[in-house]
PDB file of C-alpha atoms in Angstrom:
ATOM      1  CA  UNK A   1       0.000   0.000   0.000  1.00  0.00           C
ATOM      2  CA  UNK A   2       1.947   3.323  -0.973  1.00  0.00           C
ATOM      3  CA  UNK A   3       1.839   5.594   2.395  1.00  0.00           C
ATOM      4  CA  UNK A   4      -0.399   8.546   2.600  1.00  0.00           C
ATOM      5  CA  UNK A   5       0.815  11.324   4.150  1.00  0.00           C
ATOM      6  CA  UNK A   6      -0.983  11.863   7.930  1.00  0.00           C
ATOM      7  CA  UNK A   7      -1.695  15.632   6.475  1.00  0.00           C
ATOM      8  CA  UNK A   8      -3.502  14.395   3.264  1.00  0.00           C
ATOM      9  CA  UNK A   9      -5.471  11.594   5.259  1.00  0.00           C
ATOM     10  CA  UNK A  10      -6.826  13.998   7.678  1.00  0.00           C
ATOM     11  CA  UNK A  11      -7.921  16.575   4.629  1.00  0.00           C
ATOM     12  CA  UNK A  12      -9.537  13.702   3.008  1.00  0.00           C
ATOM     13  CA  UNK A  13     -11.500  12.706   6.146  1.00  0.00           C
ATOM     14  CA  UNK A  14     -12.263  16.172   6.596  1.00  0.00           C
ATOM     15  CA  UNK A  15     -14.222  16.637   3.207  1.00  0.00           C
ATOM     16  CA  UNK A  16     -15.488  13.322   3.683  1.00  0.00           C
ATOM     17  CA  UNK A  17     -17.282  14.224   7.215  1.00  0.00           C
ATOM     18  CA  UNK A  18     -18.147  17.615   5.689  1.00  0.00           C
ATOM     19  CA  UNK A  19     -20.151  15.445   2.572  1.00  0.00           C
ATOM     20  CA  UNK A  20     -22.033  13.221   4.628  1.00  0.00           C
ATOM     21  CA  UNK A  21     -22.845  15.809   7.194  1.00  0.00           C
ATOM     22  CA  UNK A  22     -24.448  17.393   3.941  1.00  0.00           C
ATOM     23  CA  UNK A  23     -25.958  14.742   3.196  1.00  0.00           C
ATOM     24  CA  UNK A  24     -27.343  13.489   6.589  1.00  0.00           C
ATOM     25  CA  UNK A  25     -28.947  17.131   6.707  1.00  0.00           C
ATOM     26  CA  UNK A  26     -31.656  15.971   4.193  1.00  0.00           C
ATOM     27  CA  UNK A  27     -34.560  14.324   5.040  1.00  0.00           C
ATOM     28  CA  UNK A  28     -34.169  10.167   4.903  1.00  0.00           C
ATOM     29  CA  UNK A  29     -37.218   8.430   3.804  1.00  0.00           C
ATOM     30  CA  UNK A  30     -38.154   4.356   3.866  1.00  0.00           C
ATOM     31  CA  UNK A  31     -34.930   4.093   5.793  1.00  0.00           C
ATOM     32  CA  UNK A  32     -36.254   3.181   9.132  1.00  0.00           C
ATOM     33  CA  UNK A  33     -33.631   2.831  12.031  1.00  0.00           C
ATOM     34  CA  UNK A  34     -31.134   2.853   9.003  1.00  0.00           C
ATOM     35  CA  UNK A  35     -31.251   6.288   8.830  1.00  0.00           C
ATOM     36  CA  UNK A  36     -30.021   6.873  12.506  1.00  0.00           C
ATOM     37  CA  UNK A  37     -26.936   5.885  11.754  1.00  0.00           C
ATOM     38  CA  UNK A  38     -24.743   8.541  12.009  1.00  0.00           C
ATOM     39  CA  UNK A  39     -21.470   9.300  10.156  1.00  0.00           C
ATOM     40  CA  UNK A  40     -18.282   8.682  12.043  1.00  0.00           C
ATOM     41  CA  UNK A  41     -16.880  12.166  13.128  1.00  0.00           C
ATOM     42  CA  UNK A  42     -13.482  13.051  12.399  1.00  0.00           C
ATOM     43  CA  UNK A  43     -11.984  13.030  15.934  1.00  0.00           C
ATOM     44  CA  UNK A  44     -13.886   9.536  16.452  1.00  0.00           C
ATOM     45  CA  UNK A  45     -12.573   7.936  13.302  1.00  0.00           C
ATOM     46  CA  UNK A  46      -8.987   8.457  14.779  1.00  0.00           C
ATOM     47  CA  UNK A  47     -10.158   7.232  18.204  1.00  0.00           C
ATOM     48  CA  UNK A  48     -11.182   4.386  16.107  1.00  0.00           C
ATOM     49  CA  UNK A  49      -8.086   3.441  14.470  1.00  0.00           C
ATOM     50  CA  UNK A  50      -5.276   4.246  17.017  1.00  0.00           C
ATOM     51  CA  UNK A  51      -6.504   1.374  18.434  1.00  0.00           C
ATOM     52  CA  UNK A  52      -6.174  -1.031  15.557  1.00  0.00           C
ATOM     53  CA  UNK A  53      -2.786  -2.898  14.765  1.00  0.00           C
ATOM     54  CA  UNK A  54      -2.063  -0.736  12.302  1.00  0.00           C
ATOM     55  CA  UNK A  55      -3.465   2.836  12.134  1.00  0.00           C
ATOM     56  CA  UNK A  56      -2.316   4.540   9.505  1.00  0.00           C
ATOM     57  CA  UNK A  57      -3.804   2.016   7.122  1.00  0.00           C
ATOM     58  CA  UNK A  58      -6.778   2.148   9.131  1.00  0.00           C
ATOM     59  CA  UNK A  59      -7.014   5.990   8.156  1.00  0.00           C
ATOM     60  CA  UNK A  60      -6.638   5.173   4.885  1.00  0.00           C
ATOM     61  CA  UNK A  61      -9.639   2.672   4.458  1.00  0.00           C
ATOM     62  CA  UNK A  62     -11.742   5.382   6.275  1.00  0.00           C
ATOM     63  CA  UNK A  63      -9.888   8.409   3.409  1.00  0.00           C
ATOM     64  CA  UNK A  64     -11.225   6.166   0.405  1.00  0.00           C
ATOM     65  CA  UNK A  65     -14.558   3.620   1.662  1.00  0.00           C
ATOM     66  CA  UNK A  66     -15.779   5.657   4.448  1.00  0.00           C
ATOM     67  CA  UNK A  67     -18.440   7.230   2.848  1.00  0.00           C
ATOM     68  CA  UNK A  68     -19.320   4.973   0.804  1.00  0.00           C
ATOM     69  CA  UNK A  69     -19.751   2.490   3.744  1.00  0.00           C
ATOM     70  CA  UNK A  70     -21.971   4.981   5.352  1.00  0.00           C
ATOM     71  CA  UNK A  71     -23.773   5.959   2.349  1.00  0.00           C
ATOM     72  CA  UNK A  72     -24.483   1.846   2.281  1.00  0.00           C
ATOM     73  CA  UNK A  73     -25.959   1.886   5.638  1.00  0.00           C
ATOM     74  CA  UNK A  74     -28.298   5.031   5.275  1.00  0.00           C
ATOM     75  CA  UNK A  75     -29.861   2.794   2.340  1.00  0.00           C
ATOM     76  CA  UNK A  76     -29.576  -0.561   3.952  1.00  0.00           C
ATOM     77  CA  UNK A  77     -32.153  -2.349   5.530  1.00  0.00           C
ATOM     78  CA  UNK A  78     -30.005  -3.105   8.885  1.00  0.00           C
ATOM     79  CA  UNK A  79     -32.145  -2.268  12.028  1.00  0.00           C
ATOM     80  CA  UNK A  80     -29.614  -3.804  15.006  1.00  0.00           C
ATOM     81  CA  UNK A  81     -26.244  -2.915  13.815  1.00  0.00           C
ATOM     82  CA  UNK A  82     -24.049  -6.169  14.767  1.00  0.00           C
ATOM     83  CA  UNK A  83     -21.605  -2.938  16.334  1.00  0.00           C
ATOM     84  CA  UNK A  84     -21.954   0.692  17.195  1.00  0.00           C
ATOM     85  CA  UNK A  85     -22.576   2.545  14.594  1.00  0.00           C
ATOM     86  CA  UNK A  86     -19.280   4.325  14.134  1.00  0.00           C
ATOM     87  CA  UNK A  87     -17.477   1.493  14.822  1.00  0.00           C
ATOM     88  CA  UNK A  88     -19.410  -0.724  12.136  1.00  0.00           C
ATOM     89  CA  UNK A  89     -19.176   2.112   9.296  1.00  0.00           C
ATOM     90  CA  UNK A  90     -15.571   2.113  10.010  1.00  0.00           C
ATOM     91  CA  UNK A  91     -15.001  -1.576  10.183  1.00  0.00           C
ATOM     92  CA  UNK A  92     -17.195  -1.831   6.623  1.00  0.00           C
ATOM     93  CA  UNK A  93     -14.792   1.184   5.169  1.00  0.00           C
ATOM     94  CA  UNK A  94     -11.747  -1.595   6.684  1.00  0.00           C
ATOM     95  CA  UNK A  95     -12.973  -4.745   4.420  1.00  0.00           C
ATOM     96  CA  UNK A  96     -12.756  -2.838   1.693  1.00  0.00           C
ATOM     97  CA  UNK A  97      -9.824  -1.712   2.131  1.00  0.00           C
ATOM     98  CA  UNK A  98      -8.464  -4.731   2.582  1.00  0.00           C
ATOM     99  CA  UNK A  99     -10.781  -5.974  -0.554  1.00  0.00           C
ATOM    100  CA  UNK A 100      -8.939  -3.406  -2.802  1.00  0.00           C
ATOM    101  CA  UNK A 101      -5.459  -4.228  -1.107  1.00  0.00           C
ATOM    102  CA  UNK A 102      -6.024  -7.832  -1.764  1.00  0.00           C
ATOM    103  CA  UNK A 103      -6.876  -7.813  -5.427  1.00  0.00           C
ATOM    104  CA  UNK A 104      -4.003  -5.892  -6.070  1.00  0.00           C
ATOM    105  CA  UNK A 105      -1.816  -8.637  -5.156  1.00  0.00           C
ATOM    106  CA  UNK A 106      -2.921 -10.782  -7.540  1.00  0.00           C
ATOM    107  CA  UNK A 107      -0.984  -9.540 -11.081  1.00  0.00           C
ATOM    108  CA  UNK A 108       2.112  -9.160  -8.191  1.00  0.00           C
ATOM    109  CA  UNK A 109       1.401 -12.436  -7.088  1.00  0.00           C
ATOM    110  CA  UNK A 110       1.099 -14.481 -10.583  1.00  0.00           C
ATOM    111  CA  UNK A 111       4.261 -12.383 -12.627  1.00  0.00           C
ATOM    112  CA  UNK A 112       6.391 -12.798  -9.170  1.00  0.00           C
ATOM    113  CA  UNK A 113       5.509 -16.643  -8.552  1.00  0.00           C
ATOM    114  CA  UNK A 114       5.428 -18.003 -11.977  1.00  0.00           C
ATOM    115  CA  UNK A 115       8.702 -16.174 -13.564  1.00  0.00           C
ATOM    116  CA  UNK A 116      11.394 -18.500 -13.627  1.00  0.00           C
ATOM    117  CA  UNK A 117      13.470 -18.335 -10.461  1.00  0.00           C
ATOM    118  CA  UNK A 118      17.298 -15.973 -10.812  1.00  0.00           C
ATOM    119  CA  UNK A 119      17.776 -17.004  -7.055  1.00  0.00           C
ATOM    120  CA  UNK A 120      20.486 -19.058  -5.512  1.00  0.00           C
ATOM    121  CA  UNK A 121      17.216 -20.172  -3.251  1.00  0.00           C
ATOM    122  CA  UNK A 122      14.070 -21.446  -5.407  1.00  0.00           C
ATOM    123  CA  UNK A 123      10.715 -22.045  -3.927  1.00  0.00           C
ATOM    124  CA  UNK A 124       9.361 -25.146  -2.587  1.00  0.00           C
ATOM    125  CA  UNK A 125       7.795 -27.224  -5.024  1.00  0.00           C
ATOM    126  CA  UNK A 126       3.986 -26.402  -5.280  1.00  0.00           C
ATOM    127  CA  UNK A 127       4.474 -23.242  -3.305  1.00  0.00           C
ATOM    128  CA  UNK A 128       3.742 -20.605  -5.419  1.00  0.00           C
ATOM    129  CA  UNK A 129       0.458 -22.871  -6.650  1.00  0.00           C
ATOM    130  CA  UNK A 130      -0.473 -22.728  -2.781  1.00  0.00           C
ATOM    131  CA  UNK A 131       0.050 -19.087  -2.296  1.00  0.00           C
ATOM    132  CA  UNK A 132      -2.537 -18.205  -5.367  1.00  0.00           C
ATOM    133  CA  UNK A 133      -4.807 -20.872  -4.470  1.00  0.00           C
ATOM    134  CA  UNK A 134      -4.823 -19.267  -0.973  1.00  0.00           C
ATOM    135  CA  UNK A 135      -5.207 -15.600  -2.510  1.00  0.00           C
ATOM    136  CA  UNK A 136      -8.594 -17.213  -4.101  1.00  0.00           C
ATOM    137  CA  UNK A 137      -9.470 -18.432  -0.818  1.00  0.00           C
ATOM    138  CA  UNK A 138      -8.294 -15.069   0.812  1.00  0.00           C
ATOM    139  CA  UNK A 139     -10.475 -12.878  -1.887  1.00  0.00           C
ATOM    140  CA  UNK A 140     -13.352 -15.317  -1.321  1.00  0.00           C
ATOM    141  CA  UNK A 141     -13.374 -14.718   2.633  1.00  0.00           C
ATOM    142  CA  UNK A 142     -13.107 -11.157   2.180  1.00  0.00           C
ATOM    143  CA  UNK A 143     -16.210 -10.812  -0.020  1.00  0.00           C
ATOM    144  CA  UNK A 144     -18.064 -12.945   2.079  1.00  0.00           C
ATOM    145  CA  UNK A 145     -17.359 -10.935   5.189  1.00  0.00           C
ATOM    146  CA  UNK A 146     -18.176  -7.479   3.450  1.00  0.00           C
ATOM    147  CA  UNK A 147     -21.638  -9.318   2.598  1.00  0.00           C
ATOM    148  CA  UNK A 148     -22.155 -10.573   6.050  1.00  0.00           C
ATOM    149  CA  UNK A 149     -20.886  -7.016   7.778  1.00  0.00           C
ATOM    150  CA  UNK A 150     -23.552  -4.836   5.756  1.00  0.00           C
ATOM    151  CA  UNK A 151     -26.489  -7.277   5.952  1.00  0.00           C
ATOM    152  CA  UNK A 152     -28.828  -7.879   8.781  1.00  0.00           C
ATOM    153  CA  UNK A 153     -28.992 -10.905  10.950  1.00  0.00           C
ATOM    154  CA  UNK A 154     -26.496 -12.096  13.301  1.00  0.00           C
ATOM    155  CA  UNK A 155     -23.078 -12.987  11.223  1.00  0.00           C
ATOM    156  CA  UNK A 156     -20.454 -11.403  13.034  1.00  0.00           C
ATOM    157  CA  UNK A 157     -18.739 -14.807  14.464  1.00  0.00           C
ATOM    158  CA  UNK A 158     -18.958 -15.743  10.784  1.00  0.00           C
ATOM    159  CA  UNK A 159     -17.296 -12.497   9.805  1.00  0.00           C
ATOM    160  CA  UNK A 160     -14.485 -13.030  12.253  1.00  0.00           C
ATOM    161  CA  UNK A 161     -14.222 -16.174  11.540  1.00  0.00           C
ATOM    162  CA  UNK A 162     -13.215 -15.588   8.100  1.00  0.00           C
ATOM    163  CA  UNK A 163     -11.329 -12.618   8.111  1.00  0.00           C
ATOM    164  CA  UNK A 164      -9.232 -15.102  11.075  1.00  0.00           C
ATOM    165  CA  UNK A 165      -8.785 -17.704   8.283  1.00  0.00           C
ATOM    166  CA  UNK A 166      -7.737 -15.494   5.887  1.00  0.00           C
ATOM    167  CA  UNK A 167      -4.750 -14.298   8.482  1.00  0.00           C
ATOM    168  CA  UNK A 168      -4.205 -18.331   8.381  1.00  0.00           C
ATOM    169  CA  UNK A 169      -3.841 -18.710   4.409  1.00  0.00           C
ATOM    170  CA  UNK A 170      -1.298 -15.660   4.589  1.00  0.00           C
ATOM    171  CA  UNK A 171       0.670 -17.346   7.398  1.00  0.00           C
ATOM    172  CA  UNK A 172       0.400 -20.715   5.251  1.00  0.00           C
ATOM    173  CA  UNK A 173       1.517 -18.891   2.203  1.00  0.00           C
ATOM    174  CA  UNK A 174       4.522 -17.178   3.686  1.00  0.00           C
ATOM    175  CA  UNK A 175       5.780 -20.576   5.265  1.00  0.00           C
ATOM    176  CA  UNK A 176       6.163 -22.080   1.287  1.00  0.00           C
ATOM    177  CA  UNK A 177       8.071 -18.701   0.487  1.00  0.00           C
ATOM    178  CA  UNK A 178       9.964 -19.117   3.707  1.00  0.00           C
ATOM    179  CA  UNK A 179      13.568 -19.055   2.514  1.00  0.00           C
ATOM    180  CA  UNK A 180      13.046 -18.287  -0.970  1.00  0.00           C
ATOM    181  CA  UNK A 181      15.045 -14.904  -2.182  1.00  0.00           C
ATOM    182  CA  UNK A 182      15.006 -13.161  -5.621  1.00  0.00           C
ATOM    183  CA  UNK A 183      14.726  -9.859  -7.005  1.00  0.00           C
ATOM    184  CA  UNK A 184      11.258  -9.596  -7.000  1.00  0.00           C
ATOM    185  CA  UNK A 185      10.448 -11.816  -3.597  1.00  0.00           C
ATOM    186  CA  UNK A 186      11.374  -8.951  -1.500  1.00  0.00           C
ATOM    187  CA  UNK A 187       8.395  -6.645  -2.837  1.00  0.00           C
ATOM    188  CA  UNK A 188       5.713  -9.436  -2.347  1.00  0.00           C
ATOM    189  CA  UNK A 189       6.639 -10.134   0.748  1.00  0.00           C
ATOM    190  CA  UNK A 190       6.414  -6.826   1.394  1.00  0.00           C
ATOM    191  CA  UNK A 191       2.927  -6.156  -0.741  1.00  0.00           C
ATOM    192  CA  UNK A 192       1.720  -9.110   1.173  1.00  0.00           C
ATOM    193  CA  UNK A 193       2.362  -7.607   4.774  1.00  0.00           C
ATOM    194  CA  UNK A 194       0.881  -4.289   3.378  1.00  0.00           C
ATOM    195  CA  UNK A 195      -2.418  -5.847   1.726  1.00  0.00           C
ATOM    196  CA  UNK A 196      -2.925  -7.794   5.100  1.00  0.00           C
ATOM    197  CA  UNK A 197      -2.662  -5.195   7.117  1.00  0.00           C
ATOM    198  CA  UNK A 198      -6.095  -3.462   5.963  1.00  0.00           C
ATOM    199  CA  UNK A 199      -7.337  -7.864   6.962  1.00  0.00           C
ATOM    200  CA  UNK A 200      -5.993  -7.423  10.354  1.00  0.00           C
ATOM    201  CA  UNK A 201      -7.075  -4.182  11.285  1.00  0.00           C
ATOM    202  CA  UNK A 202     -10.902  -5.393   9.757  1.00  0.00           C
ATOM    203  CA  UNK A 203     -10.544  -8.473  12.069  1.00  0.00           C
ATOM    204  CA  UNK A 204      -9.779  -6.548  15.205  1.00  0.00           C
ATOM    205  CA  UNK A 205     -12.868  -4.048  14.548  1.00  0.00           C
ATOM    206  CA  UNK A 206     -15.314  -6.856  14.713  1.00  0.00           C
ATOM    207  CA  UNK A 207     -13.619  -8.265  17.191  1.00  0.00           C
ATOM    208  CA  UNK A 208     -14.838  -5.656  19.797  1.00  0.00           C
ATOM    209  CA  UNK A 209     -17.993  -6.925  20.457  1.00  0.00           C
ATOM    210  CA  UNK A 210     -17.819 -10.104  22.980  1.00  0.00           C
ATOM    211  CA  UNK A 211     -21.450 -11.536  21.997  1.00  0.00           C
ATOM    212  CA  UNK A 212     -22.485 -14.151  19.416  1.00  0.00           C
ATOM    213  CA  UNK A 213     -22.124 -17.807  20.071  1.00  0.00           C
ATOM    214  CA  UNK A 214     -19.198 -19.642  22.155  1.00  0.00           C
ATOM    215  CA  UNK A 215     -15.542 -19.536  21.882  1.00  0.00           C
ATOM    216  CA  UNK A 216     -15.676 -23.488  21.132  1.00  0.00           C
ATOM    217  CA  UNK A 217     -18.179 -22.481  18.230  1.00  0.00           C
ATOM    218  CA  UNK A 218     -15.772 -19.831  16.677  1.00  0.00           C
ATOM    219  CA  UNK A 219     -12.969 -21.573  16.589  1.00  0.00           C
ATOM    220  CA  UNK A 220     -14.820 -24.904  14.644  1.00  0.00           C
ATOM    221  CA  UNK A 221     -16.261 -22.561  12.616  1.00  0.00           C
ATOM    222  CA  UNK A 222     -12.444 -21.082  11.408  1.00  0.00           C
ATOM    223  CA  UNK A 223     -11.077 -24.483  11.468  1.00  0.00           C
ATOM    224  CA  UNK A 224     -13.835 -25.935   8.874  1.00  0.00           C
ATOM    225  CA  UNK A 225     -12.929 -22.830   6.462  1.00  0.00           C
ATOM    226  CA  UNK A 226      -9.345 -23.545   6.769  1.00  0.00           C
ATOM    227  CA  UNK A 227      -9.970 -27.415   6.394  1.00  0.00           C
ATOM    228  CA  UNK A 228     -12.164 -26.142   3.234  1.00  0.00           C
ATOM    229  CA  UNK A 229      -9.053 -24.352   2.312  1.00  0.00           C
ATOM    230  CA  UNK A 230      -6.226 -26.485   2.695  1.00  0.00           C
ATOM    231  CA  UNK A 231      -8.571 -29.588   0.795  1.00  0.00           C
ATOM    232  CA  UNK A 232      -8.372 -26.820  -1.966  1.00  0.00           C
ATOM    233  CA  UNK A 233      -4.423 -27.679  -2.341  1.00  0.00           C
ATOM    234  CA  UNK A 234      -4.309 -31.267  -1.714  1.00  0.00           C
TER     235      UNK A 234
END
């Protein structure tokens, strides 16, 4: 993710709470509770984020999705938000982040895994092949937590549970690169740990609320996606 200056984040948020502020001014109709759900202010969105892994890409999701995450929820038919408001418009601006961080990796991902290794240490046999196949998996998770995040009904242990297994297929992916070197390896890796970032931050937003179903029943529910997963490369 190329770094955005903290001056030019805070600008963009600016306009962005001075547009939906606008917009929240007008009268809602056939909205219901939806329309009660109020834009994140400024000062709250960074209250928000400093308390995220990583922050600054955490601003940056809220620079480019946050109104459009809001925007989604003023039209939705959501009634119970699954979190506070702020905290759920922010979290929704997070996945796609980490959506649009994601997909980018996959032209870096294909030219950097299938070009014929110049390093004095190749990659495993069937390593790169795992690494896309878990991308797929990754992009698949991602879309399906966006989906569960901005509909209503009780799928936030399915949420976290995916967002936790894609952290797993990017652990899983970096132990078949795990000693492989190259001109180009060096920028994935580092793409990879950027992309993620926007994943982690979107796992530890929905993480904040303590209710919906058992600890046991969370972590069956992430090991049958992984299972799902790793069946996938067998």
């Amino acid at each position: 993710m190329a770094a955005l200056s903290p001056a030019l984040l805070i600008s963009t948020l600016v306009v962005l709470v001075a547009t939906a502020t606008t917009a929240q001014c007008r009268p809602q109709k056939h909205h219901g509770q939806a329309s009660k759900t109020a834009f994140a202010p400024l000062a709250t969105v960074h209250a928000i984020c400093s308390t995220t892994p990583h922050p600054a890409s955490c601003l940056a999701s809220a620079a480019v999705h946050l109104d459009a995450a809001t925007a989604h929820l003023l039209a939705s038919s959501i009634t119970v938000p699954l979190l506070p408001a702020n905290i759920l418009s922010v979290a929704l601006a997070s996945l796609r982040g980490a959506l649009s961080a994601v997909s980018s990796l996959s032209p870096v991902l294909s030219s950097t895994l299938s070009a014929p290794s110049s390093s004095t240490t190749p990659l495993r046999r069937g390593a790169a092949q795992d690494c896309l196949e878990l991308h797929d998996a990754t992009l698949s998770s991602l879309s399906r937590s966006a989906s569960l995040l901005a509909s209503p009904g009780e799928g936030l242990p399915s949420v976290r549970a995916h967002l936790s297994a894609a952290l797993t297929n990017k652990a899983t992916c970096l132990e078949g690169l795990a000693g492989a070197s190259g001109p180009r390896m060096d920028g994935l890796l580092a793409s990879l740990d950027d992309a993620y970032e926007h994943v982690s931050n979107s796992l530890s937003l929905v993480a904040r609320s303590g209710g919906g179903g058992s600890a046991a029943s969370f972590q069956a529910t992430v090991a049958k996606i992984i299972h799902h997963n790793r069946r996938l490369l067998q």
